[in-house]
Amino acid sequence: MKSINNIAVYLFSLCGLLSLQGCEGILEEPVRSEFTESTLLATKSGIESVLADAYSKDGGSRNIVKRGEMTTDILWQSGGGENGTAVPLINFRWDSSSTLEAFDWMNHWEEIRNANIVLANAPTASGFNSEEDRNGLLAEARFIRIWAYYQLWDQFGPVPIRKSLDDPLELPRATDEEFKEFIESELKALIPDLYETGKQPAYGRAHRGAAQTLLCIWYLNTHQWQNCADMAKEVMSSNKFALCPDYNKMFALENEKNEEFIWAKTYLANSASVNILLATNLPWDYYKGLDGGMDGVINEKWSNFASQYRFYDDFYYSFAPEDQRKGRILTKYEDSKGKVVDLLVDYKDATRGMKFPPDPNASANNHGNDFPYFRYADILLARAEALNELNGPNQESVDLVNQIRHRAGLDNVALSDFNSKDAFVDQLMNERKWEFWNEGKRRRDLIRTNRFIKCAHDRGITNAQDFHVWFPIPQSAIDASSLLKQNDGY
């Protein structure tokens, strides 16, 4: 077992290095007493509690949506205290001193720290039913660590790779190639030991299909087209997942655990872990919905934030009239005085996403709708994109896109509609925009296809520059380590 003193030093030092707010609380006496060889780290149940805490450190849905869509042509924000951090995000005015809520740095390092504690102590802990049981939990911890590293990379690029509690407190950033090799090799190594999909200890915990999908998405976002196509095919051939028949019901509470959600962030109404997107998406004076899947739904117990998340009109009007995927975008409602508010007529850029319907068990802003990190639609569109990059427009890619369009109630596109790779990518980026709104994928899609900065320029953000594809590492973290180098441009 890793010595308790070493862990205490590791936690304390890492807190300082990463500017972990409130980290001194980790070493207060009640917590110190938990880190004893006879309790927390000596048994499977204790190890699982550390792993559960690693899961809890994940950034959650709101920040994923904010940084994934407020930096793009889908979403903007107005009102409330959040406006002070949303405006710099929308206008590409962030810098290394910014304390923007959308940037998740410290929490992912806590996630990595906890995973490393599990990996250091699970090999000698008691209470496992078998070595297969132990290896499954070890693989799960490695997956959570890689998931945290992936989210750090998505925001900041390659970061230091910390695989052990014994690693030096200061580490340099990995090179692009080192980081790519680390992500790929770790995922390939852990997949065989990870729980088979459907046999994980609880819904929401990592499983083989989730790891395969993350590897597929990693290949996609790093332009490893053949690997991406092959891994997507492997997930498809597992027959563990399928498209949910009704797009607009997929995200409702009663349909969580549906066959399309490969891996999701789990929430529970009125608990410490809740989905609060509805509180920012619902108009502040909403009383009764008239469309957007909210028809006749009266607000009797939910609180709405002063902070308001709004869609650009250009995004709303980009949908075909018959596209069912806009069926949960609110355009009309009644206020408490019975006045009909038409968000397309009375306001500009004001329609609202109701993708995650109200949880009937929720009060205030504490809804329990799960948030999908990966859906089967991700896999179909990843393979379609990879095959197009490899071979140009092809019938299989077109067929994969048409599966998505058919579910949305749209006519098929034909191979003859596309005379180049770029023409198909144009179609694919639109399909992804319409399919994944309010799931936080748009920024990475635009970066991957070299359209992120142009998209900003097209909507008037003329100060957007190439270096903005990465966010700045917090200055406090840079100041704490002589080896940690800032991203270019900051």
GROMACS .gro file of C-alpha atoms in nm:
model
  490
    1MET     CA    1   0.000   0.000   0.000
    2LYS     CA    2   0.119   0.351  -0.078
    3SER     CA    3   0.221   0.504   0.254
    4ILE     CA    4  -0.025   0.747   0.405
    5ASN     CA    5   0.245   1.008   0.458
    6ASN     CA    6   0.338   0.997   0.090
    7ILE     CA    7  -0.024   1.045  -0.007
    8ALA     CA    8  -0.062   1.336   0.232
    9VAL     CA    9   0.248   1.503   0.089
   10TYR     CA   10   0.128   1.431  -0.265
   11LEU     CA   11  -0.214   1.582  -0.199
   12PHE     CA   12  -0.075   1.888  -0.025
   13SER     CA   13   0.191   1.956  -0.287
   14LEU     CA   14  -0.035   1.892  -0.581
   15CYS     CA   15  -0.291   2.129  -0.433
   16GLY     CA   16  -0.031   2.403  -0.431
   17LEU     CA   17   0.097   2.321  -0.775
   18LEU     CA   18  -0.248   2.323  -0.931
   19SER     CA   19  -0.390   2.607  -0.722
   20LEU     CA   20  -0.660   2.379  -0.590
   21GLN     CA   21  -0.904   2.611  -0.417
   22GLY     CA   22  -0.985   2.502  -0.065
   23CYS     CA   23  -0.728   2.224  -0.081
   24GLU     CA   24  -0.627   2.276   0.278
   25GLY     CA   25  -0.954   2.108   0.371
   26ILE     CA   26  -0.821   1.780   0.232
   27LEU     CA   27  -0.575   1.753   0.518
   28GLU     CA   28  -0.803   1.860   0.800
   29GLU     CA   29  -0.821   1.603   1.078
   30PRO     CA   30  -1.154   1.438   0.980
   31VAL     CA   31  -1.023   1.366   0.631
   32ARG     CA   32  -0.676   1.267   0.753
   33SER     CA   33  -0.838   1.006   0.975
   34GLU     CA   34  -0.996   0.844   0.671
   35PHE     CA   35  -0.656   0.790   0.509
   36THR     CA   36  -0.550   0.504   0.735
   37GLU     CA   37  -0.422   0.166   0.628
   38SER     CA   38  -0.701  -0.007   0.817
   39THR     CA   39  -0.986   0.179   0.651
   40LEU     CA   40  -1.009   0.379   0.333
   41LEU     CA   41  -0.723   0.249   0.122
   42ALA     CA   42  -0.707  -0.105   0.255
   43THR     CA   43  -1.041  -0.236   0.128
   44LYS     CA   44  -1.233  -0.249  -0.196
   45SER     CA   45  -1.516  -0.042  -0.049
   46GLY     CA   46  -1.273   0.228   0.058
   47ILE     CA   47  -1.100   0.226  -0.279
   48GLU     CA   48  -1.438   0.255  -0.451
   49SER     CA   49  -1.519   0.563  -0.241
   50VAL     CA   50  -1.203   0.731  -0.375
   51LEU     CA   51  -1.301   0.628  -0.727
   52ALA     CA   52  -1.650   0.768  -0.673
   53ASP     CA   53  -1.492   1.096  -0.572
   54ALA     CA   54  -1.291   1.089  -0.895
   55TYR     CA   55  -1.616   1.058  -1.090
   56SER     CA   56  -1.762   1.349  -0.893
   57LYS     CA   57  -1.473   1.577  -0.994
   58ASP     CA   58  -1.570   1.558  -1.360
   59GLY     CA   59  -1.662   1.899  -1.498
   60GLY     CA   60  -2.026   1.826  -1.569
   61SER     CA   61  -2.264   1.932  -1.841
   62ARG     CA   62  -2.292   2.307  -1.799
   63ASN     CA   63  -1.927   2.389  -1.860
   64ILE     CA   64  -1.907   2.141  -2.147
   65VAL     CA   65  -2.197   2.319  -2.317
   66LYS     CA   66  -2.062   2.666  -2.240
   67ARG     CA   67  -1.714   2.623  -2.380
   68GLY     CA   68  -1.836   2.393  -2.657
   69GLU     CA   69  -2.109   2.625  -2.789
   70MET     CA   70  -2.067   2.982  -2.661
   71THR     CA   71  -1.743   2.996  -2.858
   72THR     CA   72  -1.934   2.901  -3.174
   73ASP     CA   73  -2.232   2.992  -3.390
   74ILE     CA   74  -2.490   2.815  -3.173
   75LEU     CA   75  -2.519   2.976  -2.831
   76TRP     CA   76  -2.476   3.304  -2.645
   77GLN     CA   77  -2.572   3.433  -2.301
   78SER     CA   78  -2.725   3.739  -2.136
   79GLY     CA   79  -2.805   3.857  -1.785
   80GLY     CA   80  -2.711   3.758  -1.433
   81GLY     CA   81  -2.374   3.740  -1.266
   82GLU     CA   82  -2.262   3.476  -1.514
   83ASN     CA   83  -2.263   3.740  -1.787
   84GLY     CA   84  -1.932   3.872  -1.654
   85THR     CA   85  -1.756   3.549  -1.749
   86ALA     CA   86  -1.972   3.458  -2.049
   87VAL     CA   87  -1.905   3.777  -2.247
   88PRO     CA   88  -1.525   3.722  -2.263
   89LEU     CA   89  -1.591   3.362  -2.367
   90ILE     CA   90  -1.829   3.461  -2.646
   91ASN     CA   91  -1.602   3.740  -2.770
   92PHE     CA   92  -1.269   3.551  -2.751
   93ARG     CA   93  -1.142   3.791  -2.483
   94TRP     CA   94  -1.000   3.530  -2.249
   95ASP     CA   95  -0.642   3.533  -2.118
   96SER     CA   96  -0.430   3.345  -1.867
   97SER     CA   97  -0.564   3.552  -1.579
   98SER     CA   98  -0.927   3.485  -1.670
   99THR     CA   99  -1.133   3.301  -1.411
  100LEU     CA  100  -1.394   3.187  -1.659
  101GLU     CA  101  -1.628   2.924  -1.520
  102ALA     CA  102  -1.619   2.735  -1.848
  103PHE     CA  103  -1.251   2.647  -1.811
  104ASP     CA  104  -1.204   2.322  -1.619
  105TRP     CA  105  -0.845   2.280  -1.503
  106MET     CA  106  -0.825   2.206  -1.133
  107ASN     CA  107  -1.111   1.960  -1.110
  108HIS     CA  108  -0.963   1.733  -1.376
  109TRP     CA  109  -0.630   1.723  -1.192
  110GLU     CA  110  -0.822   1.620  -0.880
  111GLU     CA  111  -0.982   1.347  -1.091
  112ILE     CA  112  -0.636   1.230  -1.201
  113ARG     CA  113  -0.505   1.248  -0.845
  114ASN     CA  114  -0.785   1.026  -0.715
  115ALA     CA  115  -0.741   0.777  -0.999
  116ASN     CA  116  -0.370   0.755  -0.918
  117ILE     CA  117  -0.450   0.689  -0.552
  118VAL     CA  118  -0.677   0.403  -0.659
  119LEU     CA  119  -0.411   0.263  -0.893
  120ALA     CA  120  -0.148   0.278  -0.618
  121ASN     CA  121  -0.356   0.100  -0.355
  122ALA     CA  122  -0.607  -0.131  -0.523
  123PRO     CA  123  -0.345  -0.399  -0.604
  124THR     CA  124  -0.306  -0.479  -0.232
  125ALA     CA  125  -0.654  -0.394  -0.102
  126SER     CA  126  -0.881  -0.665   0.038
  127GLY     CA  127  -1.243  -0.737  -0.045
  128PHE     CA  128  -1.219  -0.819  -0.414
  129ASN     CA  129  -1.409  -1.128  -0.526
  130SER     CA  130  -1.141  -1.226  -0.776
  131GLU     CA  131  -0.844  -1.093  -0.966
  132GLU     CA  132  -1.083  -1.024  -1.253
  133ASP     CA  133  -1.284  -0.806  -1.016
  134ARG     CA  134  -0.969  -0.621  -0.907
  135ASN     CA  135  -0.847  -0.578  -1.264
  136GLY     CA  136  -1.183  -0.439  -1.367
  137LEU     CA  137  -1.162  -0.166  -1.105
  138LEU     CA  138  -0.802  -0.089  -1.196
  139ALA     CA  139  -0.904  -0.055  -1.561
  140GLU     CA  140  -1.191   0.170  -1.456
  141ALA     CA  141  -0.952   0.399  -1.267
  142ARG     CA  142  -0.724   0.416  -1.571
  143PHE     CA  143  -1.021   0.504  -1.788
  144ILE     CA  144  -1.132   0.786  -1.558
  145ARG     CA  145  -0.776   0.917  -1.558
  146ILE     CA  146  -0.762   0.911  -1.938
  147TRP     CA  147  -1.105   1.077  -1.960
  148ALA     CA  148  -0.973   1.358  -1.741
  149TYR     CA  149  -0.661   1.388  -1.956
  150TYR     CA  150  -0.875   1.398  -2.271
  151GLN     CA  151  -1.082   1.685  -2.133
  152LEU     CA  152  -0.769   1.874  -2.033
  153TRP     CA  153  -0.630   1.822  -2.384
  154ASP     CA  154  -0.956   1.936  -2.541
  155GLN     CA  155  -0.918   2.270  -2.364
  156PHE     CA  156  -0.544   2.327  -2.324
  157GLY     CA  157  -0.361   2.086  -2.552
  158PRO     CA  158  -0.099   1.839  -2.423
  159VAL     CA  159  -0.039   1.868  -2.049
  160PRO     CA  160   0.207   1.700  -1.811
  161ILE     CA  161   0.146   1.326  -1.781
  162ARG     CA  162   0.124   1.226  -1.416
  163LYS     CA  163   0.086   0.849  -1.384
  164SER     CA  164   0.203   0.788  -1.028
  165LEU     CA  165   0.190   0.940  -0.682
  166ASP     CA  166   0.570   0.921  -0.689
  167ASP     CA  167   0.611   1.140  -0.996
  168PRO     CA  168   0.800   1.467  -0.938
  169LEU     CA  169   0.577   1.752  -0.830
  170GLU     CA  170   0.686   1.959  -1.128
  171LEU     CA  171   0.662   1.801  -1.470
  172PRO     CA  172   0.697   1.950  -1.819
  173ARG     CA  173   0.416   1.932  -2.070
  174ALA     CA  174   0.416   1.627  -2.292
  175THR     CA  175   0.485   1.678  -2.661
  176ASP     CA  176   0.204   1.622  -2.909
  177GLU     CA  177   0.342   1.280  -3.000
  178GLU     CA  178   0.400   1.178  -2.638
  179PHE     CA  179   0.047   1.274  -2.546
  180LYS     CA  180  -0.106   1.097  -2.846
  181GLU     CA  181   0.089   0.781  -2.766
  182PHE     CA  182  -0.016   0.799  -2.400
  183ILE     CA  183  -0.388   0.831  -2.471
  184GLU     CA  184  -0.388   0.555  -2.732
  185SER     CA  185  -0.170   0.309  -2.543
  186GLU     CA  186  -0.359   0.355  -2.215
  187LEU     CA  187  -0.698   0.301  -2.376
  188LYS     CA  188  -0.580  -0.002  -2.570
  189ALA     CA  189  -0.428  -0.150  -2.255
  190LEU     CA  190  -0.731  -0.101  -2.030
  191ILE     CA  191  -1.011  -0.203  -2.269
  192PRO     CA  192  -0.965  -0.583  -2.229
  193ASP     CA  193  -0.993  -0.563  -1.848
  194LEU     CA  194  -1.274  -0.308  -1.834
  195TYR     CA  195  -1.624  -0.429  -1.755
  196GLU     CA  196  -1.818  -0.561  -2.050
  197THR     CA  197  -2.086  -0.317  -2.161
  198GLY     CA  198  -2.401  -0.384  -1.961
  199LYS     CA  199  -2.211  -0.568  -1.687
  200GLN     CA  200  -2.048  -0.269  -1.516
  201PRO     CA  201  -2.128  -0.245  -1.141
  202ALA     CA  202  -2.369   0.046  -1.192
  203TYR     CA  203  -2.512   0.257  -1.471
  204GLY     CA  204  -2.287   0.555  -1.536
  205ARG     CA  205  -1.967   0.371  -1.451
  206ALA     CA  206  -1.711   0.308  -1.721
  207HIS     CA  207  -1.739   0.005  -1.946
  208ARG     CA  208  -1.576  -0.138  -2.256
  209GLY     CA  209  -1.802   0.040  -2.505
  210ALA     CA  210  -1.734   0.376  -2.341
  211ALA     CA  211  -1.358   0.324  -2.367
  212GLN     CA  212  -1.381   0.210  -2.729
  213THR     CA  213  -1.589   0.516  -2.810
  214LEU     CA  214  -1.345   0.752  -2.640
  215LEU     CA  215  -1.064   0.594  -2.843
  216CYS     CA  216  -1.271   0.638  -3.160
  217ILE     CA  217  -1.336   1.005  -3.079
  218TRP     CA  218  -0.968   1.055  -2.995
  219TYR     CA  219  -0.871   0.915  -3.333
  220LEU     CA  220  -1.129   1.139  -3.499
  221ASN     CA  221  -1.010   1.457  -3.330
  222THR     CA  222  -0.644   1.381  -3.401
  223HIS     CA  223  -0.707   1.301  -3.769
  224GLN     CA  224  -0.619   0.932  -3.741
  225TRP     CA  225  -0.881   0.845  -3.998
  226GLN     CA  226  -0.825   0.473  -4.055
  227ASN     CA  227  -0.800   0.403  -3.683
  228CYS     CA  228  -1.116   0.606  -3.627
  229ALA     CA  229  -1.309   0.420  -3.896
  230ASP     CA  230  -1.193   0.083  -3.763
  231MET     CA  231  -1.279   0.160  -3.401
  232ALA     CA  232  -1.621   0.295  -3.499
  233LYS     CA  233  -1.685  -0.027  -3.687
  234GLU     CA  234  -1.585  -0.228  -3.381
  235VAL     CA  235  -1.838  -0.042  -3.165
  236MET     CA  236  -2.106  -0.084  -3.431
  237SER     CA  237  -2.033  -0.456  -3.464
  238SER     CA  238  -2.070  -0.509  -3.089
  239ASN     CA  239  -2.448  -0.471  -3.132
  240LYS     CA  240  -2.465  -0.309  -2.789
  241PHE     CA  241  -2.608   0.024  -2.909
  242ALA     CA  242  -2.861   0.165  -3.154
  243LEU     CA  243  -3.026   0.493  -3.246
  244CYS     CA  244  -3.314   0.585  -3.018
  245PRO     CA  245  -3.629   0.590  -3.238
  246ASP     CA  246  -3.755   0.929  -3.113
  247TYR     CA  247  -3.493   1.205  -3.096
  248ASN     CA  248  -3.708   1.440  -2.891
  249LYS     CA  249  -3.785   1.185  -2.620
  250MET     CA  250  -3.431   1.056  -2.588
  251PHE     CA  251  -3.321   1.310  -2.326
  252ALA     CA  252  -3.625   1.289  -2.097
  253LEU     CA  253  -3.590   1.140  -1.751
  254GLU     CA  254  -3.812   0.843  -1.832
  255ASN     CA  255  -3.584   0.746  -2.121
  256GLU     CA  256  -3.247   0.760  -1.949
  257LYS     CA  257  -3.044   0.441  -1.992
  258ASN     CA  258  -3.172   0.427  -2.349
  259GLU     CA  259  -2.992   0.220  -2.613
  260GLU     CA  260  -2.827   0.524  -2.776
  261PHE     CA  261  -2.649   0.660  -2.469
  262ILE     CA  262  -2.309   0.490  -2.472
  263TRP     CA  263  -2.186   0.673  -2.162
  264ALA     CA  264  -2.352   0.949  -1.966
  265LYS     CA  265  -2.300   1.177  -1.670
  266THR     CA  266  -2.566   1.064  -1.424
  267TYR     CA  267  -2.774   1.312  -1.231
  268LEU     CA  268  -3.042   1.279  -0.963
  269ALA     CA  269  -3.307   1.542  -0.892
  270ASN     CA  270  -3.265   1.746  -0.573
  271SER     CA  271  -2.929   1.585  -0.492
  272ALA     CA  272  -2.572   1.710  -0.483
  273SER     CA  273  -2.536   1.616  -0.852
  274VAL     CA  274  -2.799   1.779  -1.073
  275ASN     CA  275  -2.850   1.898  -1.430
  276ILE     CA  276  -2.910   2.274  -1.417
  277LEU     CA  277  -2.920   2.348  -1.791
  278LEU     CA  278  -3.297   2.403  -1.785
  279ALA     CA  279  -3.261   2.685  -1.533
  280THR     CA  280  -3.048   2.885  -1.777
  281ASN     CA  281  -3.236   2.782  -2.092
  282LEU     CA  282  -3.586   2.860  -1.967
  283PRO     CA  283  -3.690   3.227  -2.016
  284TRP     CA  284  -3.699   3.414  -1.687
  285ASP     CA  285  -4.072   3.496  -1.723
  286TYR     CA  286  -4.179   3.157  -1.858
  287TYR     CA  287  -4.511   3.030  -1.725
  288LYS     CA  288  -4.653   2.793  -1.989
  289GLY     CA  289  -4.494   2.655  -2.301
  290LEU     CA  290  -4.654   2.670  -2.644
  291ASP     CA  291  -4.397   2.472  -2.845
  292GLY     CA  292  -4.049   2.324  -2.818
  293GLY     CA  293  -4.182   2.008  -2.656
  294MET     CA  294  -4.307   2.224  -2.368
  295ASP     CA  295  -4.661   2.255  -2.502
  296GLY     CA  296  -4.891   2.318  -2.205
  297VAL     CA  297  -4.613   2.257  -1.952
  298ILE     CA  298  -4.664   2.499  -1.663
  299ASN     CA  299  -4.382   2.613  -1.439
  300GLU     CA  300  -4.506   2.562  -1.085
  301LYS     CA  301  -4.189   2.475  -0.895
  302TRP     CA  302  -3.874   2.539  -1.099
  303SER     CA  303  -3.649   2.838  -1.052
  304ASN     CA  304  -3.504   3.015  -1.355
  305PHE     CA  305  -3.166   3.183  -1.339
  306ALA     CA  306  -3.119   3.546  -1.434
  307SER     CA  307  -2.846   3.409  -1.660
  308GLN     CA  308  -3.009   3.318  -1.992
  309TYR     CA  309  -2.868   3.085  -2.260
  310ARG     CA  310  -2.999   3.180  -2.605
  311PHE     CA  311  -2.963   3.042  -2.957
  312TYR     CA  312  -2.862   3.259  -3.248
  313ASP     CA  313  -3.145   3.303  -3.499
  314ASP     CA  314  -2.913   3.189  -3.778
  315PHE     CA  315  -2.874   2.859  -3.598
  316TYR     CA  316  -3.248   2.813  -3.555
  317TYR     CA  317  -3.325   2.899  -3.917
  318SER     CA  318  -3.052   2.666  -4.043
  319PHE     CA  319  -3.279   2.368  -3.971
  320ALA     CA  320  -3.508   2.242  -4.246
  321PRO     CA  321  -3.872   2.313  -4.154
  322GLU     CA  322  -3.944   1.942  -4.118
  323ASP     CA  323  -3.631   1.858  -3.915
  324GLN     CA  324  -3.758   1.698  -3.595
  325ARG     CA  325  -3.435   1.783  -3.411
  326LYS     CA  326  -3.554   2.141  -3.364
  327GLY     CA  327  -3.867   2.004  -3.199
  328ARG     CA  328  -3.729   2.083  -2.855
  329ILE     CA  329  -3.634   2.443  -2.930
  330LEU     CA  330  -3.871   2.682  -2.756
  331THR     CA  331  -3.995   2.972  -2.969
  332LYS     CA  332  -4.327   3.060  -2.799
  333TYR     CA  333  -4.460   3.062  -2.445
  334GLU     CA  334  -4.699   3.246  -2.213
  335ASP     CA  335  -4.576   3.460  -1.927
  336SER     CA  336  -4.750   3.475  -1.589
  337LYS     CA  337  -4.987   3.746  -1.716
  338GLY     CA  338  -5.106   3.535  -2.005
  339LYS     CA  339  -4.914   3.728  -2.268
  340VAL     CA  340  -4.784   3.521  -2.558
  341VAL     CA  341  -4.412   3.578  -2.612
  342ASP     CA  342  -4.277   3.495  -2.959
  343LEU     CA  343  -3.900   3.467  -2.934
  344LEU     CA  344  -3.856   3.483  -3.312
  345VAL     CA  345  -4.062   3.802  -3.346
  346ASP     CA  346  -4.033   3.991  -3.018
  347TYR     CA  347  -3.660   3.941  -2.968
  348LYS     CA  348  -3.340   3.872  -3.162
  349ASP     CA  349  -3.132   3.559  -3.106
  350ALA     CA  350  -3.356   3.440  -2.824
  351THR     CA  351  -3.489   3.088  -2.887
  352ARG     CA  352  -3.413   2.836  -2.614
  353GLY     CA  353  -3.296   2.477  -2.603
  354MET     CA  354  -3.530   2.241  -2.419
  355LYS     CA  355  -3.336   1.927  -2.510
  356PHE     CA  356  -3.344   1.811  -2.147
  357PRO     CA  357  -3.714   1.828  -2.048
  358PRO     CA  358  -3.815   1.918  -1.693
  359ASP     CA  359  -3.774   1.640  -1.442
  360PRO     CA  360  -4.115   1.592  -1.276
  361ASN     CA  361  -3.938   1.516  -0.949
  362ALA     CA  362  -3.731   1.834  -0.953
  363SER     CA  363  -3.779   2.149  -0.753
  364ALA     CA  364  -3.592   2.477  -0.796
  365ASN     CA  365  -3.319   2.410  -1.055
  366ASN     CA  366  -3.231   2.058  -0.947
  367HIS     CA  367  -3.317   1.834  -1.242
  368GLY     CA  368  -3.206   1.474  -1.280
  369ASN     CA  369  -3.173   1.429  -1.657
  370ASP     CA  370  -2.856   1.241  -1.747
  371PHE     CA  371  -2.615   1.413  -1.986
  372PRO     CA  372  -2.467   1.197  -2.264
  373TYR     CA  373  -2.094   1.217  -2.314
  374PHE     CA  374  -2.118   0.973  -2.605
  375ARG     CA  375  -2.412   0.860  -2.816
  376TYR     CA  376  -2.436   0.600  -3.088
  377ALA     CA  377  -2.490   0.889  -3.330
  378ASP     CA  378  -2.132   0.994  -3.246
  379ILE     CA  379  -2.007   0.661  -3.372
  380LEU     CA  380  -2.205   0.665  -3.698
  381LEU     CA  381  -2.097   1.018  -3.786
  382ALA     CA  382  -1.736   0.956  -3.683
  383ARG     CA  383  -1.711   0.663  -3.923
  384ALA     CA  384  -1.882   0.863  -4.198
  385GLU     CA  385  -1.631   1.146  -4.156
  386ALA     CA  386  -1.328   0.918  -4.137
  387LEU     CA  387  -1.425   0.724  -4.450
  388ASN     CA  388  -1.478   1.049  -4.639
  389GLU     CA  389  -1.133   1.171  -4.536
  390LEU     CA  390  -0.983   0.842  -4.652
  391ASN     CA  391  -1.173   0.791  -4.976
  392GLY     CA  392  -1.371   1.104  -5.055
  393PRO     CA  393  -1.751   1.088  -5.075
  394ASN     CA  394  -1.860   0.725  -5.067
  395GLN     CA  395  -2.182   0.533  -5.037
  396GLU     CA  396  -2.121   0.403  -4.685
  397SER     CA  397  -2.060   0.753  -4.547
  398VAL     CA  398  -2.377   0.875  -4.718
  399ASP     CA  399  -2.574   0.581  -4.577
  400LEU     CA  400  -2.449   0.653  -4.225
  401VAL     CA  401  -2.554   1.017  -4.250
  402ASN     CA  402  -2.891   0.909  -4.386
  403GLN     CA  403  -2.952   0.695  -4.076
  404ILE     CA  404  -2.928   1.015  -3.874
  405ARG     CA  405  -3.141   1.212  -4.119
  406HIS     CA  406  -3.409   0.942  -4.135
  407ARG     CA  407  -3.452   0.956  -3.758
  408ALA     CA  408  -3.489   1.335  -3.791
  409GLY     CA  409  -3.768   1.297  -4.048
  410LEU     CA  410  -3.560   1.426  -4.340
  411ASP     CA  411  -3.515   1.303  -4.695
  412ASN     CA  412  -3.198   1.115  -4.779
  413VAL     CA  413  -2.899   1.283  -4.936
  414ALA     CA  414  -2.742   1.110  -5.236
  415LEU     CA  415  -2.381   1.034  -5.320
  416SER     CA  416  -2.423   1.244  -5.634
  417ASP     CA  417  -2.489   1.549  -5.414
  418PHE     CA  418  -2.119   1.567  -5.322
  419ASN     CA  419  -1.841   1.635  -5.571
  420SER     CA  420  -1.556   1.663  -5.318
  421LYS     CA  421  -1.444   1.578  -4.966
  422ASP     CA  422  -1.510   1.935  -4.858
  423ALA     CA  423  -1.866   1.926  -4.990
  424PHE     CA  424  -1.938   1.619  -4.780
  425VAL     CA  425  -1.770   1.775  -4.475
  426ASP     CA  426  -1.997   2.078  -4.517
  427GLN     CA  427  -2.299   1.848  -4.498
  428LEU     CA  428  -2.153   1.652  -4.209
  429MET     CA  429  -2.077   1.962  -4.002
  430ASN     CA  430  -2.435   2.078  -4.047
  431GLU     CA  431  -2.570   1.739  -3.946
  432ARG     CA  432  -2.351   1.741  -3.636
  433LYS     CA  433  -2.463   2.095  -3.550
  434TRP     CA  434  -2.828   1.997  -3.578
  435GLU     CA  435  -2.781   1.663  -3.404
  436PHE     CA  436  -2.565   1.758  -3.105
  437TRP     CA  437  -2.680   2.107  -3.002
  438ASN     CA  438  -2.659   2.158  -2.626
  439GLU     CA  439  -2.420   1.863  -2.597
  440GLY     CA  440  -2.106   2.077  -2.627
  441LYS     CA  441  -1.945   1.924  -2.937
  442ARG     CA  442  -1.949   2.217  -3.182
  443ARG     CA  443  -1.619   2.385  -3.082
  444ARG     CA  444  -1.416   2.067  -3.128
  445ASP     CA  445  -1.593   1.991  -3.459
  446LEU     CA  446  -1.497   2.334  -3.592
  447ILE     CA  447  -1.138   2.303  -3.470
  448ARG     CA  448  -1.100   1.957  -3.620
  449THR     CA  449  -1.215   2.082  -3.962
  450ASN     CA  450  -1.011   2.405  -3.941
  451ARG     CA  451  -1.323   2.624  -3.931
  452PHE     CA  452  -1.318   2.753  -3.573
  453ILE     CA  453  -1.153   3.090  -3.630
  454LYS     CA  454  -1.338   3.155  -3.956
  455CYS     CA  455  -1.665   3.081  -3.778
  456ALA     CA  456  -1.578   3.346  -3.519
  457HIS     CA  457  -1.486   3.598  -3.788
  458ASP     CA  458  -1.810   3.529  -3.974
  459ARG     CA  459  -2.015   3.633  -3.671
  460GLY     CA  460  -1.809   3.948  -3.613
  461ILE     CA  461  -1.545   3.828  -3.363
  462THR     CA  462  -1.262   3.986  -3.563
  463ASN     CA  463  -1.004   3.954  -3.283
  464ALA     CA  464  -1.016   3.571  -3.299
  465GLN     CA  465  -0.673   3.435  -3.390
  466ASP     CA  466  -0.528   3.093  -3.460
  467PHE     CA  467  -0.393   3.053  -3.106
  468HIS     CA  468  -0.749   3.067  -2.969
  469VAL     CA  469  -0.799   2.701  -3.061
  470TRP     CA  470  -0.645   2.635  -2.717
  471PHE     CA  471  -0.748   2.804  -2.396
  472PRO     CA  472  -0.479   2.951  -2.167
  473ILE     CA  473  -0.349   2.746  -1.878
  474PRO     CA  474  -0.437   2.934  -1.557
  475GLN     CA  475  -0.160   3.176  -1.469
  476SER     CA  476  -0.157   3.052  -1.110
  477ALA     CA  477  -0.059   2.706  -1.236
  478ILE     CA  478   0.214   2.854  -1.458
  479ASP     CA  479   0.350   3.053  -1.163
  480ALA     CA  480   0.359   2.740  -0.946
  481SER     CA  481   0.580   2.536  -1.180
  482SER     CA  482   0.892   2.646  -1.362
  483LEU     CA  483   0.847   2.354  -1.604
  484LEU     CA  484   0.488   2.427  -1.706
  485LYS     CA  485   0.486   2.636  -2.024
  486GLN     CA  486   0.195   2.853  -2.136
  487ASN     CA  487   0.019   2.807  -2.468
  488ASP     CA  488   0.132   3.034  -2.750
  489GLY     CA  489  -0.044   3.369  -2.767
  490TYR     CA  490  -0.103   3.413  -2.394
   0.00000   0.00000   0.00000
